Amino acid sequence: MLLEEKNAVVYGAGGAIGGAVARAFAAEGARVALAGRTEAALEAVAKEIRAAGGRADVATVDVLDEAAVEAHADAVVRNTGSLDISFNAVSLPQTGIQGIRLTDLTPDGFSLPLATYPRATFLTARAAARRMRGSGVILTITASPSRTAVPLMGGMAPAWAAVEALSRGLAAELGPQGVRVVCLNAAGMPETAQLSEVYGLHAAAYGITRDAFEARMADRTLRKALPTVAEIADAAVFAASGRAAAMTGAIVNLTGGLIPD
């Protein structure tokens, strides 16, 4: 198995992407620490992992709270012996953030993503890096608007761009100690509740149906299909594994060709 004997932390593990990645990590042999705000959602993922023969621990953690993140990372190392993989998949409700022209957006609506995503990524990545000795992988995730000119994204695109810049900086500093940092850049996955909300907000702004907006987005990809959550999880497993040992400081393109590299 690709992640056998590895100990992974997944922040936002109660969500669609975090949960899928946690299950994929566990299926490949990792012991997974599920962290997030909603215990019931975390326990549901843990139950699935354990039913499949995997190992999972649960802790409620506010990823914007420095002390809470540090204490949880200490507990992971104390309970498992190491912290080998860290993946941050936290998210925000998007109403009042997307689907609004920048000139009509409130300052709070613009600044909330900028105050949340980079800070959460910084705190969780820093906690992991401080405890990784000689090896380790830190994964981050962003979306295609970080590198394209997309309307009605508010502060989300700048926040994702900041996460990508942070990922490169971390990779440069942590590489000499054997820690890799890889950012997954994905196009929207409409099967998730959050992306369904986002597509609805954009569709309303354009005066079309949600399904029509999803079809428009799929048509912009080269393969005429948006990525799935399972595809993102598979890519996360590969990036976290030894098979990607030469990969760091990279933005992994999972947009289906929406952004051609």
XYZ file of N, CA, C and O in Angstrom, residues 36-121:
344
model
N -11.630 18.738 12.546
C -12.589 19.674 11.983
C -13.475 20.242 13.065
O -13.262 20.013 14.254
N -14.512 20.960 12.633
C -15.366 21.665 13.591
C -16.565 20.857 14.055
O -17.084 21.102 15.148
N -17.009 19.900 13.238
C -18.258 19.206 13.528
C -17.990 17.746 13.853
O -17.675 16.943 12.965
N -18.114 17.393 15.111
C -17.760 16.056 15.557
C -18.589 14.976 14.872
O -18.072 13.919 14.495
N -19.873 15.223 14.705
C -20.741 14.210 14.099
C -20.285 13.868 12.684
O -20.276 12.696 12.281
N -19.910 14.878 11.907
C -19.447 14.637 10.537
C -18.129 13.871 10.543
O -17.908 12.969 9.717
N -17.246 14.206 11.467
C -15.965 13.503 11.573
C -16.181 12.053 11.972
O -15.546 11.139 11.417
N -17.074 11.825 12.927
C -17.338 10.455 13.390
C -17.936 9.608 12.261
O -17.667 8.406 12.175
N -18.733 10.219 11.404
C -19.315 9.476 10.282
C -18.228 8.984 9.336
O -18.263 7.845 8.858
N -17.250 9.830 9.076
C -16.130 9.425 8.211
C -15.293 8.361 8.908
O -14.888 7.362 8.294
N -15.027 8.559 10.184
C -14.244 7.580 10.944
C -14.923 6.216 10.946
O -14.259 5.176 10.817
N -16.241 6.202 11.079
C -16.990 4.943 11.077
C -16.808 4.210 9.760
O -16.608 2.983 9.733
N -16.843 4.939 8.638
C -16.644 4.322 7.337
C -15.236 3.745 7.213
O -15.044 2.639 6.693
N -14.249 4.505 7.681
C -12.857 4.051 7.596
C -12.662 2.781 8.417
O -12.055 1.808 7.946
N -13.184 2.784 9.635
C -13.014 1.609 10.508
C -13.760 0.402 9.961
O -13.271 -0.732 10.049
N -14.937 0.627 9.377
C -15.708 -0.480 8.800
C -14.957 -1.135 7.644
O -15.135 -2.332 7.379
N -14.125 -0.350 6.970
C -13.341 -0.871 5.855
C -12.001 -1.442 6.308
O -11.174 -1.838 5.490
N -11.775 -1.477 7.631
C -10.538 -2.035 8.162
C -9.439 -1.037 8.383
O -8.304 -1.408 8.714
N -9.735 0.256 8.239
C -8.729 1.289 8.419
C -8.678 1.815 9.841
O -9.461 1.408 10.708
N -7.771 2.742 10.067
C -7.567 3.329 11.388
C -7.829 4.827 11.328
O -7.286 5.513 10.456
N -8.643 5.322 12.251
C -8.987 6.739 12.256
C -9.215 7.229 13.666
O -9.808 6.526 14.489
N -8.738 8.424 13.944
C -8.969 9.110 15.208
C -9.706 10.416 14.909
O -9.563 10.989 13.829
N -10.460 10.911 15.861
C -11.297 12.090 15.655
C -10.992 13.141 16.703
O -10.828 12.813 17.892
N -10.915 14.401 16.279
C -10.757 15.510 17.217
C -11.391 16.760 16.620
O -11.208 17.047 15.430
N -12.148 17.482 17.434
C -12.676 18.770 16.983
C -11.580 19.815 17.165
O -11.024 19.965 18.262
N -11.274 20.510 16.085
C -10.179 21.492 16.082
C -10.607 22.709 15.275
O -11.096 22.574 14.147
N -10.428 23.878 15.833
C -10.623 25.127 15.100
C -9.297 25.468 14.439
O -8.336 25.844 15.116
N -9.224 25.341 13.116
C -7.937 25.520 12.434
C -7.477 26.968 12.397
O -6.347 27.241 11.977
N -8.307 27.900 12.837
C -7.881 29.291 12.927
C -7.336 29.631 14.310
O -6.871 30.749 14.534
N -7.376 28.663 15.209
C -6.897 28.833 16.581
C -5.505 28.225 16.681
O -5.340 27.005 16.672
N -4.499 29.061 16.786
C -3.105 28.603 16.794
C -2.854 27.576 17.885
O -2.252 26.519 17.653
N -3.296 27.868 19.101
C -3.051 26.966 20.226
C -3.729 25.621 20.007
O -3.158 24.562 20.318
N -4.942 25.631 19.467
C -5.675 24.383 19.239
C -4.981 23.525 18.186
O -4.877 22.300 18.332
N -4.498 24.154 17.124
C -3.803 23.413 16.069
C -2.515 22.801 16.608
O -2.200 21.629 16.350
N -1.763 23.571 17.368
C -0.505 23.076 17.928
C -0.761 21.933 18.917
O -0.048 20.918 18.911
N -1.765 22.089 19.764
C -2.064 21.048 20.745
C -2.501 19.756 20.061
O -2.111 18.656 20.478
N -3.284 19.882 19.007
C -3.721 18.684 18.286
C -2.538 17.991 17.613
O -2.438 16.763 17.647
N -1.651 18.753 17.005
C -0.476 18.156 16.369
C 0.384 17.425 17.400
O 0.900 16.329 17.129
N 0.521 18.012 18.573
C 1.253 17.330 19.654
C 0.575 16.011 20.016
O 1.242 14.987 20.229
N -0.751 16.023 20.090
C -1.483 14.817 20.447
C -1.323 13.734 19.393
O -1.197 12.542 19.725
N -1.299 14.115 18.126
C -1.110 13.136 17.049
C 0.244 12.449 17.192
O 0.349 11.217 17.130
N 1.275 13.240 17.411
C 2.620 12.662 17.556
C 2.706 11.812 18.816
O 3.296 10.722 18.814
N 2.097 12.273 19.869
C 2.126 11.521 21.126
C 1.405 10.174 20.987
O 1.865 9.148 21.499
N 0.304 10.165 20.250
C -0.507 8.952 20.134
C -0.022 7.983 19.065
O -0.259 6.774 19.163
N 0.631 8.501 18.039
C 1.009 7.649 16.905
C 2.506 7.527 16.694
O 2.960 6.617 16.000
N 3.268 8.455 17.248
C 4.726 8.409 17.096
C 5.275 9.330 16.038
O 6.474 9.623 16.035
N 4.428 9.817 15.115
C 4.922 10.711 14.071
C 3.758 11.432 13.410
O 2.601 11.055 13.550
N 4.098 12.480 12.676
C 3.144 13.164 11.819
C 3.796 13.222 10.446
O 4.755 13.969 10.235
N 3.299 12.415 9.518
C 3.964 12.231 8.227
C 3.297 12.966 7.072
O 3.965 13.326 6.094
N 1.994 13.163 7.163
C 1.240 13.784 6.069
C 0.228 14.748 6.673
O -0.446 14.429 7.650
N 0.132 15.926 6.081
C -0.860 16.902 6.517
C -1.612 17.416 5.295
O -0.998 17.789 4.297
N -2.934 17.414 5.360
C -3.758 17.923 4.262
C -4.834 18.827 4.826
O -5.584 18.435 5.716
N -4.906 20.052 4.316
C -5.873 21.026 4.805
C -6.971 21.198 3.764
O -6.724 21.696 2.669
N -8.195 20.785 4.105
C -9.327 20.888 3.181
C -10.470 21.694 3.783
O -11.636 21.481 3.445
N -10.154 22.634 4.666
C -11.216 23.422 5.294
C -11.881 24.334 4.267
O -11.286 24.701 3.254
N -13.122 24.699 4.520
C -13.851 25.540 3.583
C -14.819 26.454 4.326
O -15.012 26.325 5.542
N -15.412 27.373 3.575
C -16.371 28.331 4.119
C -17.676 28.271 3.334
O -17.662 28.002 2.130
N -18.812 28.550 3.954
C -20.026 28.804 3.169
C -19.776 29.994 2.246
O -19.104 30.958 2.629
N -20.316 29.943 1.037
C -19.956 30.936 0.031
C -21.006 32.017 -0.208
O -20.756 32.952 -0.975
N -22.164 31.915 0.408
C -23.171 32.970 0.257
C -22.627 34.278 0.822
O -22.100 34.317 1.938
N -22.729 35.341 0.037
C -22.181 36.631 0.434
C -20.726 36.795 0.087
O -20.139 37.856 0.344
N -20.111 35.752 -0.499
C -18.700 35.786 -0.865
C -18.527 35.703 -2.373
O -17.770 36.473 -2.974
N -19.223 34.740 -3.011
C -19.149 34.576 -4.457
C -20.484 34.962 -5.103
O -21.504 35.071 -4.448
N -20.417 35.123 -6.428
C -21.617 35.456 -7.181
C -21.982 36.921 -7.098
O -23.094 37.308 -7.481
N -21.063 37.753 -6.630
C -21.293 39.184 -6.457
C -20.138 39.940 -7.113
O -18.970 39.572 -6.952
N -20.448 40.987 -7.852
C -19.391 41.808 -8.452
C -18.531 42.434 -7.358
O -19.035 42.796 -6.288
N -17.253 42.556 -7.636
C -16.345 43.150 -6.657
C -16.806 44.539 -6.243
O -16.664 44.925 -5.072
N -17.349 45.292 -7.177
C -17.796 46.650 -6.858
C -19.038 46.672 -5.978
O -19.391 47.710 -5.405
N -19.710 45.537 -5.856
C -20.900 45.448 -5.004
C -20.647 44.651 -3.722
O -21.538 44.548 -2.872
N -19.455 44.105 -3.575
C -19.145 43.234 -2.448
C -18.824 44.058 -1.207
O -18.186 45.117 -1.294
N -19.242 43.574 -0.051
C -18.907 44.256 1.195
C -17.440 43.983 1.555
O -16.873 42.963 1.139
N -16.821 44.860 2.315
C -15.445 44.591 2.755
C -15.321 43.273 3.511
O -14.350 42.536 3.318
N -16.304 42.961 4.360
C -16.239 41.705 5.101
C -16.378 40.509 4.168
O -15.703 39.490 4.345
N -17.269 40.619 3.184
C -17.427 39.537 2.221
C -16.168 39.292 1.415
O -15.847 38.147 1.084
N -15.456 40.366 1.103
C -14.195 40.217 0.362
C -13.091 39.647 1.237
O -12.327 38.776 0.823
N -12.988 40.134 2.462
C -11.829 39.795 3.293
C -11.945 38.460 4.015
O -10.922 37.890 4.417
N -13.155 37.915 4.161
C -13.300 36.670 4.917
C -12.477 35.522 4.339
O -11.769 34.842 5.098
N -12.521 35.255 3.025
C -11.661 34.186 2.494
C -10.177 34.461 2.719
O -9.405 33.541 3.013
N -9.778 35.721 2.588
C -8.371 36.079 2.773
C -7.937 35.915 4.221
O -6.766 35.633 4.497
N -8.876 36.089 5.136
C -8.561 35.924 6.555
C -8.628 34.472 6.991
O -8.139 34.121 8.070
N -9.220 33.612 6.161
C -9.468 32.225 6.560
C -8.529 31.237 5.885
O -7.781 30.517 6.559
N -8.548 31.167 4.573
C -7.813 30.117 3.866
C -6.288 30.212 4.047
O -5.656 29.220 4.421
N -5.664 31.363 3.804
C -4.211 31.422 4.026
C -3.821 31.187 5.483
O -2.821 30.512 5.755
N -4.591 31.740 6.422
C -4.251 31.549 7.838
C -4.374 30.079 8.224
O -3.481 29.529 8.896
N -5.473 29.444 7.825
C -5.652 28.031 8.157
C -4.542 27.184 7.556
O -4.017 26.261 8.202
N -4.185 27.485 6.317
C -3.100 26.737 5.668
C -1.782 26.968 6.380
O -1.006 26.028 6.613
